[in-house]
Amino acid sequence: MDIEIVKLKIRRGTDSQRQAVILEQGELGYTTDTKRVFVGDGTTAGGNIIGNKVFAPIVTGDRTLLSDTAIGDLVYDNNFLYQLTGADFSSEISWSYIGTRVDPDTFSFDSQNKLRFQTNSIAASSLKASVVYDQGGLGFSTIEGLSANVDDTTIGITATNLLSVINIGVDEINSSSFANGISGGSGDIISIEATDNFTYTSGKLELASVPATALGSTIDTDDFTVAAGNLALKEKYSASVAPLASVTTDADGFVSALKTSVYDALTANGGDTNAFNGYGNKNNIRNETVRQTDVSCISGNYNRTAVETIVLSSAGFMTLEGVDPSNGPQDIDRFAIPIFRY
């Protein structure tokens, strides 16, 4: 049996030529430029395409530049899938989006057509209570939404919806939070730890005293001394050395000058009444009755239980002056005190 090979050729031409003719029912047509096959129905100009084309995803440009498309073709353009549904491929409205439609109030697409939530689009009613960790410090309500979960005793929410400290007591503060003179917390009243050198007056801390040892190098040792922990002025003069002294002090109360008011102490110590040695020592007074005055005196004894009679012998005079002798003898008022020996 012989095999007969038949070569079948269909009607062909450019796509623009195809669109100008009406293919008979069942008649095939091939476009030589777009390389597409169509079949006629006897009424539709250009016939109906057999099998649509899926174009490669577009990286540059856009779908309106695809001139060799036919109705029903698919293409990915910027991560969106489109299908040509109109005759004019160069028109945006001829391309229909194929994909999930979203609520525009909740979702939107970014510049790369990636799905994202709209700003302020998630309401409390869209959340579940399980989104909040029950020990995470947050509260949840489908009406009020998320909020800070506070005890309204130590922490609260202000009228302007700000987190605010209401009352922090000694129980909320750990005692380890304090050091260097402050104690308290962990249930104890917070206070200042101070030595006896401090005191409180109307609730205010005041310095009551300063230990001399704390003054250190601030003490002028020429004027002050520290003895038994006490600060004292150094002795500037001795009353036993300068009896009846005239003392001059400066503006700070320090002794600046010291002069005795005793001008002279006169006692006769020789046969000549004009011989004076200036000392009141009784051993320098001659035991003579010549040029002496004896005075009999009656006095009580030391405890006033008996009366005693003694004889006083004149031993001279002690003279004192009332002004500074540096002003000149003519300005000196002198006073004499008699001295007796017995």
mmCIF file of C-alpha atoms in Angstrom:
data_model
loop_
_atom_site.group_PDB
_atom_site.id
_atom_site.type_symbol
_atom_site.label_atom_id
_atom_site.label_comp_id
_atom_site.label_asym_id
_atom_site.label_seq_id
_atom_site.Cartn_x
_atom_site.Cartn_y
_atom_site.Cartn_z
ATOM 1 C CA MET A 1 0.000 0.000 0.000
ATOM 2 C CA ASP A 2 1.459 3.292 -1.031
ATOM 3 C CA ILE A 3 1.641 6.175 1.497
ATOM 4 C CA GLU A 4 0.503 9.494 0.180
ATOM 5 C CA ILE A 5 1.878 12.622 1.851
ATOM 6 C CA VAL A 6 -0.316 15.661 1.682
ATOM 7 C CA LYS A 7 1.072 19.168 2.452
ATOM 8 C CA LEU A 8 -1.696 21.339 3.846
ATOM 9 C CA LYS A 9 -1.260 25.082 3.736
ATOM 10 C CA ILE A 10 -3.726 27.503 5.345
ATOM 11 C CA ARG A 11 -4.595 31.025 4.442
ATOM 12 C CA ARG A 12 -1.882 33.424 5.476
ATOM 13 C CA GLY A 13 -0.918 37.085 5.538
ATOM 14 C CA THR A 14 -0.002 39.895 7.935
ATOM 15 C CA ASP A 15 -2.070 40.595 10.988
ATOM 16 C CA SER A 16 -3.429 43.771 9.450
ATOM 17 C CA GLN A 17 -4.516 41.764 6.404
ATOM 18 C CA ARG A 18 -6.208 39.217 8.645
ATOM 19 C CA GLN A 19 -8.201 41.909 10.385
ATOM 20 C CA ALA A 20 -9.517 43.103 6.984
ATOM 21 C CA VAL A 21 -11.135 39.801 5.953
ATOM 22 C CA ILE A 22 -13.843 37.549 7.322
ATOM 23 C CA LEU A 23 -12.712 33.955 7.483
ATOM 24 C CA GLU A 24 -15.371 31.426 6.530
ATOM 25 C CA GLN A 25 -16.600 29.086 9.207
ATOM 26 C CA GLY A 26 -13.802 26.624 9.994
ATOM 27 C CA GLU A 27 -11.330 28.432 7.755
ATOM 28 C CA LEU A 28 -7.872 28.838 9.246
ATOM 29 C CA GLY A 29 -5.658 31.898 8.926
ATOM 30 C CA TYR A 30 -2.051 32.455 9.885
ATOM 31 C CA THR A 31 -0.395 35.811 10.527
ATOM 32 C CA THR A 32 3.132 35.879 9.259
ATOM 33 C CA ASP A 33 4.264 38.810 11.419
ATOM 34 C CA THR A 34 2.749 37.891 14.793
ATOM 35 C CA LYS A 35 2.904 34.142 14.117
ATOM 36 C CA ARG A 36 -0.617 33.479 15.410
ATOM 37 C CA VAL A 37 -3.350 31.061 14.083
ATOM 38 C CA PHE A 38 -7.008 32.062 13.826
ATOM 39 C CA VAL A 39 -10.179 30.209 12.849
ATOM 40 C CA GLY A 40 -13.138 31.821 11.164
ATOM 41 C CA ASP A 41 -16.810 31.698 12.142
ATOM 42 C CA GLY A 42 -18.109 33.366 8.982
ATOM 43 C CA THR A 43 -19.013 36.615 10.708
ATOM 44 C CA THR A 44 -16.078 37.848 12.826
ATOM 45 C CA ALA A 45 -13.502 39.955 10.989
ATOM 46 C CA GLY A 46 -10.102 38.299 11.264
ATOM 47 C CA GLY A 47 -11.559 35.193 12.916
ATOM 48 C CA ASN A 48 -10.875 33.939 16.452
ATOM 49 C CA ILE A 49 -7.453 33.201 17.793
ATOM 50 C CA ILE A 50 -6.551 29.597 18.525
ATOM 51 C CA GLY A 51 -4.682 29.460 21.849
ATOM 52 C CA ASN A 52 -3.594 32.638 23.741
ATOM 53 C CA LYS A 53 -0.061 33.610 24.505
ATOM 54 C CA VAL A 54 1.522 34.219 27.916
ATOM 55 C CA PHE A 55 4.238 36.841 27.650
ATOM 56 C CA ALA A 56 7.349 36.886 29.762
ATOM 57 C CA PRO A 57 7.214 39.180 32.779
ATOM 58 C CA ILE A 58 7.944 42.753 31.851
ATOM 59 C CA VAL A 59 11.074 44.169 33.491
ATOM 60 C CA THR A 60 11.304 47.437 31.588
ATOM 61 C CA GLY A 61 8.573 49.268 29.721
ATOM 62 C CA ASP A 62 4.922 48.319 30.169
ATOM 63 C CA ARG A 63 2.182 46.142 28.622
ATOM 64 C CA THR A 64 0.851 48.886 26.338
ATOM 65 C CA LEU A 65 3.952 48.434 24.166
ATOM 66 C CA LEU A 66 3.187 44.788 23.292
ATOM 67 C CA SER A 67 2.095 45.202 19.668
ATOM 68 C CA ASP A 68 1.882 41.476 18.864
ATOM 69 C CA THR A 69 -0.765 40.741 21.458
ATOM 70 C CA ALA A 70 -4.220 39.324 20.883
ATOM 71 C CA ILE A 71 -7.315 39.437 23.002
ATOM 72 C CA GLY A 72 -6.998 36.920 25.837
ATOM 73 C CA ASP A 73 -3.190 37.141 26.080
ATOM 74 C CA LEU A 74 -1.619 37.290 29.559
ATOM 75 C CA VAL A 75 1.390 39.217 30.831
ATOM 76 C CA TYR A 76 3.044 40.065 34.202
ATOM 77 C CA ASP A 77 3.654 43.771 34.381
ATOM 78 C CA ASN A 78 5.382 45.030 37.557
ATOM 79 C CA ASN A 79 4.308 41.940 39.518
ATOM 80 C CA PHE A 80 0.676 42.277 38.396
ATOM 81 C CA LEU A 81 -0.999 39.799 36.034
ATOM 82 C CA TYR A 82 -3.011 41.394 33.223
ATOM 83 C CA GLN A 83 -5.145 40.038 30.386
ATOM 84 C CA LEU A 84 -5.865 41.873 27.166
ATOM 85 C CA THR A 85 -9.646 42.246 26.903
ATOM 86 C CA GLY A 86 -9.858 45.084 24.376
ATOM 87 C CA ALA A 87 -8.777 45.442 20.805
ATOM 88 C CA ASP A 88 -6.366 48.321 21.452
ATOM 89 C CA PHE A 89 -3.324 46.910 23.249
ATOM 90 C CA SER A 90 -1.835 50.404 23.664
ATOM 91 C CA SER A 91 -4.673 51.533 25.919
ATOM 92 C CA GLU A 92 -4.571 50.895 29.672
ATOM 93 C CA ILE A 93 -8.290 50.220 29.763
ATOM 94 C CA SER A 94 -7.866 47.315 27.337
ATOM 95 C CA TRP A 95 -5.904 45.435 29.980
ATOM 96 C CA SER A 96 -7.743 43.869 32.871
ATOM 97 C CA TYR A 97 -6.048 43.112 36.175
ATOM 98 C CA ILE A 98 -6.171 39.452 37.193
ATOM 99 C CA GLY A 99 -5.592 38.920 40.891
ATOM 100 C CA THR A 100 -6.995 39.191 44.394
ATOM 101 C CA ARG A 101 -9.065 42.241 45.010
ATOM 102 C CA VAL A 102 -8.451 43.841 48.417
ATOM 103 C CA ASP A 103 -10.225 46.296 50.659
ATOM 104 C CA PRO A 104 -8.657 49.626 49.701
ATOM 105 C CA ASP A 105 -9.342 50.995 53.209
ATOM 106 C CA THR A 106 -7.146 48.295 54.735
ATOM 107 C CA PHE A 107 -4.629 47.277 52.053
ATOM 108 C CA SER A 108 -2.700 48.959 49.284
ATOM 109 C CA PHE A 109 0.173 48.179 46.943
ATOM 110 C CA ASP A 110 3.510 49.880 47.166
ATOM 111 C CA SER A 111 5.646 51.081 44.252
ATOM 112 C CA GLN A 112 6.677 47.480 43.535
ATOM 113 C CA ASN A 113 3.067 46.300 43.774
ATOM 114 C CA LYS A 114 3.702 44.510 47.026
ATOM 115 C CA LEU A 115 0.703 44.235 49.291
ATOM 116 C CA ARG A 116 0.853 46.216 52.517
ATOM 117 C CA PHE A 117 -1.444 47.572 55.223
ATOM 118 C CA GLN A 118 -2.740 51.062 54.842
ATOM 119 C CA THR A 119 -1.616 53.542 57.490
ATOM 120 C CA ASN A 120 -4.067 53.622 60.432
ATOM 121 C CA SER A 121 -6.109 50.883 58.768
ATOM 122 C CA ILE A 122 -6.165 48.279 61.569
ATOM 123 C CA ALA A 123 -8.958 48.978 64.039
ATOM 124 C CA ALA A 124 -9.473 47.444 67.468
ATOM 125 C CA SER A 125 -12.361 45.418 66.104
ATOM 126 C CA SER A 126 -9.934 43.674 63.745
ATOM 127 C CA LEU A 127 -7.748 42.381 66.564
ATOM 128 C CA LYS A 128 -8.122 39.369 68.780
ATOM 129 C CA ALA A 129 -7.446 39.383 72.503
ATOM 130 C CA SER A 130 -4.773 36.745 71.943
ATOM 131 C CA VAL A 131 -2.489 39.364 70.385
ATOM 132 C CA VAL A 132 -1.814 40.651 73.909
ATOM 133 C CA TYR A 133 0.402 38.729 76.316
ATOM 134 C CA ASP A 134 -1.492 38.455 79.583
ATOM 135 C CA GLN A 135 1.631 39.313 81.599
ATOM 136 C CA GLY A 136 3.031 41.890 79.214
ATOM 137 C CA GLY A 137 1.596 45.004 80.849
ATOM 138 C CA LEU A 138 -0.961 45.664 78.089
ATOM 139 C CA GLY A 139 -4.738 45.614 78.176
ATOM 140 C CA PHE A 140 -7.069 44.988 75.221
ATOM 141 C CA SER A 141 -10.643 45.844 74.324
ATOM 142 C CA THR A 142 -12.355 45.436 70.945
ATOM 143 C CA ILE A 143 -13.863 48.880 71.570
ATOM 144 C CA GLU A 144 -11.006 50.828 73.168
ATOM 145 C CA GLY A 145 -8.162 48.846 71.608
ATOM 146 C CA LEU A 146 -4.738 48.383 73.191
ATOM 147 C CA SER A 147 -3.791 50.257 76.336
ATOM 148 C CA ALA A 148 -1.310 50.145 79.200
ATOM 149 C CA ASN A 149 -2.533 47.836 81.941
ATOM 150 C CA VAL A 150 -1.998 49.938 85.107
ATOM 151 C CA ASP A 151 -3.147 49.581 88.707
ATOM 152 C CA ASP A 152 -4.384 53.209 88.992
ATOM 153 C CA THR A 153 -2.702 53.335 92.407
ATOM 154 C CA THR A 154 0.976 53.739 91.668
ATOM 155 C CA ILE A 155 0.659 54.285 87.906
ATOM 156 C CA GLY A 156 -2.231 55.795 85.968
ATOM 157 C CA ILE A 157 -3.301 57.388 82.692
ATOM 158 C CA THR A 158 -3.806 61.155 82.486
ATOM 159 C CA ALA A 159 -6.714 62.892 80.782
ATOM 160 C CA THR A 160 -4.424 63.433 77.794
ATOM 161 C CA ASN A 161 -3.706 59.680 77.595
ATOM 162 C CA LEU A 162 -0.199 59.912 79.007
ATOM 163 C CA LEU A 163 1.298 57.317 81.326
ATOM 164 C CA SER A 164 1.849 58.962 84.704
ATOM 165 C CA VAL A 165 3.263 58.078 88.117
ATOM 166 C CA ILE A 166 0.578 58.536 90.786
ATOM 167 C CA ASN A 167 2.121 57.424 94.056
ATOM 168 C CA ILE A 168 5.420 55.668 94.698
ATOM 169 C CA GLY A 169 5.810 54.513 98.284
ATOM 170 C CA VAL A 170 8.553 52.887 100.316
ATOM 171 C CA ASP A 171 7.277 49.452 99.315
ATOM 172 C CA GLU A 172 7.918 50.126 95.632
ATOM 173 C CA ILE A 173 11.496 51.388 96.129
ATOM 174 C CA ASN A 174 14.212 48.843 96.787
ATOM 175 C CA SER A 175 16.577 49.688 99.643
ATOM 176 C CA SER A 176 19.533 48.904 97.359
ATOM 177 C CA SER A 177 18.644 52.055 95.407
ATOM 178 C CA PHE A 178 20.225 54.221 98.101
ATOM 179 C CA ALA A 179 23.781 54.758 99.286
ATOM 180 C CA ASN A 180 26.078 57.405 100.744
ATOM 181 C CA GLY A 181 23.982 58.846 103.543
ATOM 182 C CA ILE A 182 20.457 57.864 102.427
ATOM 183 C CA SER A 183 18.614 54.831 103.742
ATOM 184 C CA GLY A 184 15.127 53.380 103.506
ATOM 185 C CA GLY A 185 12.979 51.645 100.928
ATOM 186 C CA SER A 186 11.754 48.049 100.926
ATOM 187 C CA GLY A 187 9.075 49.128 103.392
ATOM 188 C CA ASP A 188 11.153 51.568 105.473
ATOM 189 C CA ILE A 189 10.850 55.352 105.467
ATOM 190 C CA ILE A 190 13.498 57.053 103.362
ATOM 191 C CA SER A 191 15.718 59.339 105.416
ATOM 192 C CA ILE A 192 19.169 60.885 105.641
ATOM 193 C CA GLU A 193 21.731 59.136 107.798
ATOM 194 C CA ALA A 194 23.606 61.808 109.727
ATOM 195 C CA THR A 195 25.828 62.049 112.790
ATOM 196 C CA ASP A 196 25.058 64.024 115.933
ATOM 197 C CA ASN A 197 26.687 67.025 114.294
ATOM 198 C CA PHE A 198 23.403 67.557 112.410
ATOM 199 C CA THR A 199 19.912 68.323 113.635
ATOM 200 C CA TYR A 200 16.461 68.858 112.157
ATOM 201 C CA THR A 201 14.578 72.115 112.555
ATOM 202 C CA SER A 202 11.047 72.176 111.114
ATOM 203 C CA GLY A 203 11.992 69.187 109.012
ATOM 204 C CA LYS A 204 15.094 70.857 107.595
ATOM 205 C CA LEU A 205 18.570 69.416 108.026
ATOM 206 C CA GLU A 206 20.892 71.866 109.771
ATOM 207 C CA LEU A 207 24.516 71.744 110.852
ATOM 208 C CA ALA A 208 24.624 71.740 114.645
ATOM 209 C CA SER A 209 28.359 71.420 115.251
ATOM 210 C CA VAL A 210 31.611 70.777 113.432
ATOM 211 C CA PRO A 211 34.176 68.392 114.908
ATOM 212 C CA ALA A 212 37.507 70.092 115.332
ATOM 213 C CA THR A 213 39.168 67.174 113.570
ATOM 214 C CA ALA A 214 37.061 67.891 110.491
ATOM 215 C CA LEU A 215 38.534 71.359 110.099
ATOM 216 C CA GLY A 216 41.965 70.012 109.185
ATOM 217 C CA SER A 217 44.252 72.581 107.622
ATOM 218 C CA THR A 218 41.602 75.308 107.843
ATOM 219 C CA ILE A 219 42.646 75.991 111.461
ATOM 220 C CA ASP A 220 45.103 78.824 111.968
ATOM 221 C CA THR A 221 47.396 77.271 114.549
ATOM 222 C CA ASP A 222 48.726 80.701 115.490
ATOM 223 C CA ASP A 223 45.362 81.642 116.960
ATOM 224 C CA PHE A 224 43.601 78.324 117.704
ATOM 225 C CA THR A 225 44.375 75.061 119.396
ATOM 226 C CA VAL A 226 42.620 71.682 119.513
ATOM 227 C CA ALA A 227 42.453 69.901 122.848
ATOM 228 C CA ALA A 228 40.295 66.854 123.651
ATOM 229 C CA GLY A 229 38.482 67.341 120.357
ATOM 230 C CA ASN A 230 37.542 70.954 121.158
ATOM 231 C CA LEU A 231 38.624 74.083 119.312
ATOM 232 C CA ALA A 232 39.792 76.960 121.514
ATOM 233 C CA LEU A 233 41.590 80.286 121.228
ATOM 234 C CA LYS A 234 45.202 80.190 122.160
ATOM 235 C CA GLU A 235 46.035 82.038 125.378
ATOM 236 C CA LYS A 236 47.374 85.420 124.372
ATOM 237 C CA TYR A 237 48.395 86.560 127.826
ATOM 238 C CA SER A 238 48.503 85.266 131.364
ATOM 239 C CA ALA A 239 46.605 87.084 134.042
ATOM 240 C CA SER A 240 49.071 85.794 136.635
ATOM 241 C CA VAL A 241 51.915 87.477 134.822
ATOM 242 C CA ALA A 242 50.200 90.777 134.183
ATOM 243 C CA PRO A 243 47.673 91.541 136.944
ATOM 244 C CA LEU A 244 45.459 94.546 136.499
ATOM 245 C CA ALA A 245 46.245 94.509 132.805
ATOM 246 C CA SER A 246 44.983 96.933 130.178
ATOM 247 C CA VAL A 247 43.987 94.843 127.124
ATOM 248 C CA THR A 248 43.552 96.150 123.558
ATOM 249 C CA THR A 249 41.760 93.966 120.940
ATOM 250 C CA ASP A 250 41.393 94.270 117.168
ATOM 251 C CA ALA A 251 38.174 94.113 115.078
ATOM 252 C CA ASP A 252 38.149 90.313 115.275
ATOM 253 C CA GLY A 253 38.408 90.258 119.072
ATOM 254 C CA PHE A 254 42.051 89.188 119.187
ATOM 255 C CA VAL A 255 44.413 90.751 121.729
ATOM 256 C CA SER A 256 46.578 93.253 119.910
ATOM 257 C CA ALA A 257 48.196 95.048 122.882
ATOM 258 C CA LEU A 258 48.633 94.369 126.615
ATOM 259 C CA LYS A 259 49.833 96.873 129.198
ATOM 260 C CA THR A 260 49.873 96.718 132.963
ATOM 261 C CA SER A 261 48.186 99.479 134.882
ATOM 262 C CA VAL A 262 50.567 99.091 137.810
ATOM 263 C CA TYR A 263 52.967 101.977 137.395
ATOM 264 C CA ASP A 264 55.174 101.354 140.379
ATOM 265 C CA ALA A 265 55.337 99.401 143.598
ATOM 266 C CA LEU A 266 57.133 101.352 146.287
ATOM 267 C CA THR A 267 58.472 99.962 149.544
ATOM 268 C CA ALA A 268 61.034 101.445 151.816
ATOM 269 C CA ASN A 269 63.984 99.155 152.101
ATOM 270 C CA GLY A 270 66.706 101.374 153.434
ATOM 271 C CA GLY A 271 67.566 104.063 155.937
ATOM 272 C CA ASP A 272 66.960 106.713 153.307
ATOM 273 C CA THR A 273 63.275 107.458 152.754
ATOM 274 C CA ASN A 274 64.025 108.128 149.060
ATOM 275 C CA ALA A 275 65.463 104.623 148.454
ATOM 276 C CA PHE A 276 62.935 102.349 146.754
ATOM 277 C CA ASN A 277 63.629 99.107 144.922
ATOM 278 C CA GLY A 278 60.233 98.863 143.149
ATOM 279 C CA TYR A 279 59.266 95.446 144.525
ATOM 280 C CA GLY A 280 56.529 94.580 146.941
ATOM 281 C CA ASN A 281 58.303 91.548 148.360
ATOM 282 C CA LYS A 282 57.952 91.637 152.158
ATOM 283 C CA ASN A 283 61.469 90.232 152.529
ATOM 284 C CA ASN A 284 62.826 93.475 151.130
ATOM 285 C CA ILE A 285 61.126 95.531 153.830
ATOM 286 C CA ARG A 286 63.436 96.306 156.741
ATOM 287 C CA ASN A 287 62.069 95.282 160.110
ATOM 288 C CA GLU A 288 62.658 98.720 161.633
ATOM 289 C CA THR A 289 60.432 100.871 163.714
ATOM 290 C CA VAL A 290 62.101 103.989 162.449
ATOM 291 C CA ARG A 291 60.038 105.885 159.880
ATOM 292 C CA GLN A 292 57.214 103.326 160.188
ATOM 293 C CA THR A 293 53.662 103.740 161.210
ATOM 294 C CA ASP A 294 52.095 101.080 163.434
ATOM 295 C CA VAL A 295 48.343 100.556 163.379
ATOM 296 C CA SER A 296 46.474 98.337 165.838
ATOM 297 C CA CYS A 297 43.561 96.451 164.223
ATOM 298 C CA ILE A 298 40.845 94.234 165.600
ATOM 299 C CA SER A 299 39.605 91.498 163.269
ATOM 300 C CA GLY A 300 37.952 88.099 163.353
ATOM 301 C CA ASN A 301 39.752 84.848 162.833
ATOM 302 C CA TYR A 302 39.352 82.772 159.698
ATOM 303 C CA ASN A 303 35.983 81.281 160.714
ATOM 304 C CA ARG A 304 34.798 84.321 162.679
ATOM 305 C CA THR A 305 34.681 82.470 165.980
ATOM 306 C CA ALA A 306 37.141 84.715 167.819
ATOM 307 C CA VAL A 307 38.428 88.280 167.778
ATOM 308 C CA GLU A 308 42.089 88.921 167.110
ATOM 309 C CA THR A 309 44.167 92.036 167.533
ATOM 310 C CA ILE A 310 47.077 92.606 165.178
ATOM 311 C CA VAL A 311 49.537 95.460 164.655
ATOM 312 C CA LEU A 312 50.098 96.574 161.076
ATOM 313 C CA SER A 313 53.389 98.274 160.209
ATOM 314 C CA SER A 314 53.559 100.650 157.258
ATOM 315 C CA ALA A 315 55.527 99.120 154.369
ATOM 316 C CA GLY A 316 55.079 101.734 151.699
ATOM 317 C CA PHE A 317 52.643 102.268 148.856
ATOM 318 C CA MET A 318 51.629 100.733 145.509
ATOM 319 C CA THR A 319 50.950 103.367 142.854
ATOM 320 C CA LEU A 320 48.754 102.914 139.754
ATOM 321 C CA GLU A 321 48.279 105.214 136.808
ATOM 322 C CA GLY A 322 45.031 105.941 134.979
ATOM 323 C CA VAL A 323 46.379 106.687 131.487
ATOM 324 C CA ASP A 324 49.044 105.392 129.124
ATOM 325 C CA PRO A 325 52.415 106.681 130.355
ATOM 326 C CA SER A 326 53.472 107.185 126.741
ATOM 327 C CA ASN A 327 51.268 110.296 126.718
ATOM 328 C CA GLY A 328 53.697 112.048 129.004
ATOM 329 C CA PRO A 329 53.989 112.388 132.804
ATOM 330 C CA GLN A 330 51.874 115.525 132.803
ATOM 331 C CA ASP A 331 48.814 113.482 131.681
ATOM 332 C CA ILE A 332 49.182 110.682 134.241
ATOM 333 C CA ASP A 333 46.805 110.414 137.166
ATOM 334 C CA ARG A 334 48.428 108.198 139.766
ATOM 335 C CA PHE A 335 46.822 106.499 142.732
ATOM 336 C CA ALA A 336 48.538 105.183 145.866
ATOM 337 C CA ILE A 337 47.501 102.137 147.880
ATOM 338 C CA PRO A 338 49.164 101.760 151.329
ATOM 339 C CA ILE A 339 50.885 98.498 152.090
ATOM 340 C CA PHE A 340 51.201 97.105 155.626
ATOM 341 C CA ARG A 341 53.351 94.356 157.066
ATOM 342 C CA TYR A 342 52.475 92.250 160.118
#
